């Protein structure tokens, strides 16, 4: 019967893929099946739990085949599923000895451990699970190894060691499925705190709050208060912080509480209370670890409430008394901007010059752009042109401020198509070296992709990603993109852009840029953006900034997926789109998330009359906030409005999305005559 099944498979393969068999039908060949089909059919049979059929194919694989380790692994796994353990161990051990770099090596160790565990050979099982834990401490299956290691220890009479391993599992992997299978151990206060810290680092804030209630120790209450803050339960967080502040005698904790309590008041729009807390801190801890930061925060609140003289006094104090503070450049920028708004361009020029000369480059592009604009206002046109050229020419890729500088230069008759101020035009037609030999890992990944085995291809590509050959690195990104793993493709592109020496030798920017800024979900995006105000490249720029093309990411605030949709927003959009069966978990689905995100972006763009800067700010902070800001800062240029956005996150968000938008339009539509600012000039 088994031979009949194989012959039937061969017949249908020959009918549908006759060319593949052409060489194998040559009398000189010893195998009827092409190696590709040996593995493909063996794997398909394995996936269908047809172990005998799977073995019939996989046992024909030879060590000359590029995926021989895969064939061995699934042959061993099929044997194990048939309880032919001695034969399975023979092939699993072959991988351990001969293929230590195989992506299947970790699974092989676990499989050997499982065989010994299932057959009662606990000493041997213990050896392999311990090998996994010690050799692969960062692997995502360590929790499984710990759980099974504890079982092996228990069955060899090492009860105390077994319990310690279970305790480690409970503390280090608090939300893991294996942790949920074990009884809750008795923990010391320090052990419980370590578990809660791991929950906090995993952004499991509700679990932190729940488990911290078992003790009244300050450090636990502090974790609860922070978790309430991050879940935006600011009123509850405030009460926790106030109670802690009133009861603690620990100055280190007290300093931290002051900082958090002030930020909580700010988020509740209780500015006076925030300033009061910050002033109390500065009086109590004049040389405290948060003093410079809280001076800065107090100055911002004071400026927003109209007390500009006091704000300037504080900023000067910060810049002069704390010259090594990481907040010093922030203070210099705020002073420059406050003088700019008062049209005191000479003082603005002075502070911007300090920022340009700063050892930190945090504000350098920003300072250069506004320095150029100030020089124009002061009538120093030639000097302004030099400054703006300096900004634009310093960039490998366009930044928000570099593109603004380009726009000003173009308006002055200095065209960006002139290579003198358009470095992208110099590198725009370059290509990867297609004649370079591909590494074995890339060939293996291609083979798996040709079978549509994308999960295995992903596993293979993850191992290639760790290597340094440039062409293989580029090809890894291309293959990640081909299997829909755009977030992994983007990571490679960003790495190359941050390490230009690796790419610029071969002039690979035209290949690298599509990695760093990929296009995905095009059918959905094109459908929703058709006949609307939204450019599809803007949608891709938003996805890039929101999630980096990671479909499963969840923010601290609870926003989900590619375009970071809040559950409440998702429910509203679902109602608008008549999606009656919508569930919040649907936001993890790419098509649902992109549909909703693009729809919402289209709505806020329409609400703000096509101004994409206002729309982006609304996408991030909410339309009601943007309307309030526009009311406060009316009749000012767009670039000035962006600088005046009170929320740092939203301000940076608009700048980063617009920079990404320019890159997308360059990479995918290089012949476009559209300027960066469209019809909405700054």
CSV table of C-alpha atoms in Angstrom, one decimal, residues 165-351:
chain,number,residue,atom,x,y,z
A,165,UNK,CA,14.5,25.1,38.9
A,166,UNK,CA,10.7,25.5,39.1
A,167,UNK,CA,11.2,28.6,41.2
A,168,UNK,CA,13.6,30.0,38.6
A,169,UNK,CA,11.0,29.3,35.9
A,170,UNK,CA,8.3,31.0,38.0
A,171,UNK,CA,10.5,34.1,38.6
A,172,UNK,CA,12.2,34.6,35.2
A,173,UNK,CA,9.3,33.6,32.9
A,174,UNK,CA,6.2,34.8,34.8
A,175,UNK,CA,3.8,34.7,31.8
A,176,UNK,CA,5.1,31.6,30.1
A,177,UNK,CA,2.8,28.7,29.3
A,178,UNK,CA,5.1,26.3,31.2
A,179,UNK,CA,5.0,28.6,34.3
A,180,UNK,CA,1.3,28.3,34.3
A,181,UNK,CA,1.6,24.5,34.5
A,182,UNK,CA,3.4,24.5,37.9
A,183,UNK,CA,2.2,25.1,41.4
A,184,UNK,CA,3.0,28.5,42.8
A,185,UNK,CA,6.2,28.2,44.9
A,186,UNK,CA,6.8,29.9,48.2
A,187,UNK,CA,9.0,33.0,47.4
A,188,UNK,CA,11.0,35.3,49.6
A,189,UNK,CA,10.3,39.0,49.3
A,190,UNK,CA,13.4,39.4,47.1
A,191,UNK,CA,12.3,36.6,44.8
A,192,UNK,CA,8.8,38.0,44.5
A,193,UNK,CA,10.2,41.4,43.7
A,194,UNK,CA,12.4,39.9,40.9
A,195,UNK,CA,9.3,38.2,39.5
A,196,UNK,CA,7.4,41.5,39.6
A,197,UNK,CA,10.3,43.3,37.9
A,198,UNK,CA,10.2,40.7,35.1
A,199,UNK,CA,6.4,41.3,34.7
A,200,UNK,CA,7.0,45.0,34.7
A,201,UNK,CA,9.7,44.7,32.0
A,202,UNK,CA,7.3,42.6,29.9
A,203,UNK,CA,4.7,45.5,30.3
A,204,UNK,CA,2.3,43.2,32.1
A,205,UNK,CA,1.2,46.1,34.3
A,206,UNK,CA,-2.1,44.6,35.4
A,207,UNK,CA,-0.3,41.5,36.7
A,208,UNK,CA,2.3,43.8,38.5
A,209,UNK,CA,-0.6,45.6,40.3
A,210,UNK,CA,-2.3,42.4,41.2
A,211,UNK,CA,0.8,40.6,42.6
A,212,UNK,CA,2.2,43.7,44.3
A,213,UNK,CA,-0.8,43.9,46.6
A,214,UNK,CA,0.4,40.9,48.5
A,215,UNK,CA,2.9,43.1,50.4
A,216,UNK,CA,3.1,46.6,51.7
A,217,UNK,CA,6.8,47.1,51.2
A,218,UNK,CA,7.7,50.4,49.5
A,219,UNK,CA,9.4,48.9,46.5
A,220,UNK,CA,6.3,46.8,45.6
A,221,UNK,CA,4.0,49.8,46.1
A,222,UNK,CA,6.3,51.8,43.9
A,223,UNK,CA,6.0,49.2,41.1
A,224,UNK,CA,2.3,49.3,41.4
A,225,UNK,CA,2.2,53.1,41.2
A,226,UNK,CA,4.4,53.0,38.1
A,227,UNK,CA,2.2,50.4,36.5
A,228,UNK,CA,-0.9,52.5,37.2
A,229,UNK,CA,0.9,55.4,35.6
A,230,UNK,CA,1.8,53.4,32.4
A,231,UNK,CA,-1.8,52.2,32.1
A,232,UNK,CA,-2.9,55.9,32.3
A,233,UNK,CA,-4.7,55.4,35.6
A,234,UNK,CA,-3.2,58.7,36.7
A,235,UNK,CA,-5.6,59.4,39.6
A,236,UNK,CA,-4.9,56.0,41.2
A,237,UNK,CA,-1.2,56.4,40.5
A,238,UNK,CA,-1.2,59.8,42.2
A,239,UNK,CA,-2.8,58.4,45.4
A,240,UNK,CA,-0.1,55.7,45.5
A,241,UNK,CA,2.7,58.1,45.0
A,242,UNK,CA,1.3,60.5,47.6
A,243,UNK,CA,0.9,57.8,50.2
A,244,UNK,CA,4.4,56.6,49.6
A,245,UNK,CA,5.8,60.1,49.8
A,246,UNK,CA,4.1,60.6,53.2
A,247,UNK,CA,5.3,57.3,54.7
A,248,UNK,CA,8.8,56.7,53.4
A,249,UNK,CA,12.0,57.5,55.2
A,250,UNK,CA,14.2,56.3,52.4
A,251,UNK,CA,15.6,59.3,50.6
A,252,UNK,CA,16.4,57.4,47.4
A,253,UNK,CA,12.8,56.3,47.1
A,254,UNK,CA,11.6,59.7,48.1
A,255,UNK,CA,13.5,61.4,45.3
A,256,UNK,CA,12.1,59.0,42.7
A,257,UNK,CA,8.6,59.5,44.0
A,258,UNK,CA,8.8,63.3,43.7
A,259,UNK,CA,9.8,62.9,40.0
A,260,UNK,CA,6.9,60.4,39.3
A,261,UNK,CA,4.3,62.4,41.2
A,262,UNK,CA,5.1,65.6,39.3
A,263,UNK,CA,4.8,63.8,36.0
A,264,UNK,CA,1.5,62.3,37.1
A,265,UNK,CA,0.1,65.7,38.0
A,266,UNK,CA,1.2,67.0,34.6
A,267,UNK,CA,-0.7,64.2,32.9
A,268,UNK,CA,-3.7,65.2,34.9
A,269,UNK,CA,-3.3,68.8,33.7
A,270,UNK,CA,-2.7,69.8,37.3
A,271,UNK,CA,0.2,72.1,36.5
A,272,UNK,CA,0.2,74.0,39.8
A,273,UNK,CA,0.5,70.8,41.8
A,274,UNK,CA,3.3,69.6,39.5
A,275,UNK,CA,5.3,72.8,40.0
A,276,UNK,CA,4.7,72.6,43.8
A,277,UNK,CA,6.0,69.1,43.9
A,278,UNK,CA,9.1,69.9,41.8
A,279,UNK,CA,9.9,73.0,43.9
A,280,UNK,CA,9.6,71.0,47.1
A,281,UNK,CA,12.0,68.5,45.6
A,282,UNK,CA,14.5,71.2,44.6
A,283,UNK,CA,14.3,72.7,48.1
A,284,UNK,CA,14.8,69.3,49.8
A,285,UNK,CA,17.4,67.9,47.4
A,286,UNK,CA,19.3,70.8,45.8
A,287,UNK,CA,21.9,68.4,44.5
A,288,UNK,CA,19.6,65.5,44.0
A,289,UNK,CA,19.8,63.1,41.1
A,290,UNK,CA,16.7,64.5,39.5
A,291,UNK,CA,17.3,68.2,40.2
A,292,UNK,CA,18.4,69.2,36.7
A,293,UNK,CA,15.5,67.3,35.1
A,294,UNK,CA,12.9,68.8,37.4
A,295,UNK,CA,14.3,72.3,36.9
A,296,UNK,CA,13.7,71.7,33.2
A,297,UNK,CA,10.2,70.3,33.7
A,298,UNK,CA,9.3,73.2,35.9
A,299,UNK,CA,10.5,75.6,33.2
A,300,UNK,CA,8.3,74.0,30.6
A,301,UNK,CA,5.2,74.1,32.8
A,302,UNK,CA,6.0,77.7,33.7
A,303,UNK,CA,6.4,78.7,30.0
A,304,UNK,CA,3.1,77.0,29.0
A,305,UNK,CA,1.3,78.8,31.9
A,306,UNK,CA,2.6,82.2,30.7
A,307,UNK,CA,5.4,82.7,33.3
A,308,UNK,CA,8.1,83.1,30.6
A,309,UNK,CA,10.5,85.2,32.8
A,310,UNK,CA,10.5,82.6,35.5
A,311,UNK,CA,11.0,79.8,32.8
A,312,UNK,CA,14.0,81.7,31.4
A,313,UNK,CA,15.4,82.1,34.8
A,314,UNK,CA,15.2,78.3,35.4
A,315,UNK,CA,16.6,77.5,32.0
A,316,UNK,CA,19.6,79.8,32.6
A,317,UNK,CA,20.2,78.2,36.0
A,318,UNK,CA,20.1,74.7,34.4
A,319,UNK,CA,22.5,75.6,31.6
A,320,UNK,CA,25.0,77.4,33.9
A,321,UNK,CA,24.9,75.5,37.1
A,322,UNK,CA,24.7,72.0,35.6
A,323,UNK,CA,27.0,72.2,32.5
A,324,UNK,CA,27.3,68.4,32.3
A,325,UNK,CA,23.6,67.7,32.6
A,326,UNK,CA,22.0,65.7,29.8
A,327,UNK,CA,19.2,68.4,30.0
A,328,UNK,CA,21.5,71.3,29.2
A,329,UNK,CA,21.0,71.2,25.4
A,330,UNK,CA,17.2,71.0,26.0
A,331,UNK,CA,17.5,74.1,28.0
A,332,UNK,CA,19.5,75.9,25.3
A,333,UNK,CA,16.9,75.0,22.7
A,334,UNK,CA,14.1,76.2,24.8
A,335,UNK,CA,15.8,79.5,25.4
A,336,UNK,CA,16.5,79.9,21.7
A,337,UNK,CA,12.9,79.1,20.8
A,338,UNK,CA,11.5,81.5,23.4
A,339,UNK,CA,13.6,84.3,22.0
A,340,UNK,CA,12.6,83.4,18.4
A,341,UNK,CA,9.0,83.6,19.3
A,342,UNK,CA,9.6,87.1,20.7
A,343,UNK,CA,11.4,88.0,17.4
A,344,UNK,CA,14.6,88.5,19.4
A,345,UNK,CA,16.7,87.0,16.7
A,346,UNK,CA,20.1,88.1,18.0
A,347,UNK,CA,19.6,86.1,21.2
A,348,UNK,CA,18.1,83.3,19.3
A,349,UNK,CA,21.3,83.2,17.1
A,350,UNK,CA,23.5,83.1,20.2
A,351,UNK,CA,21.8,80.1,21.7
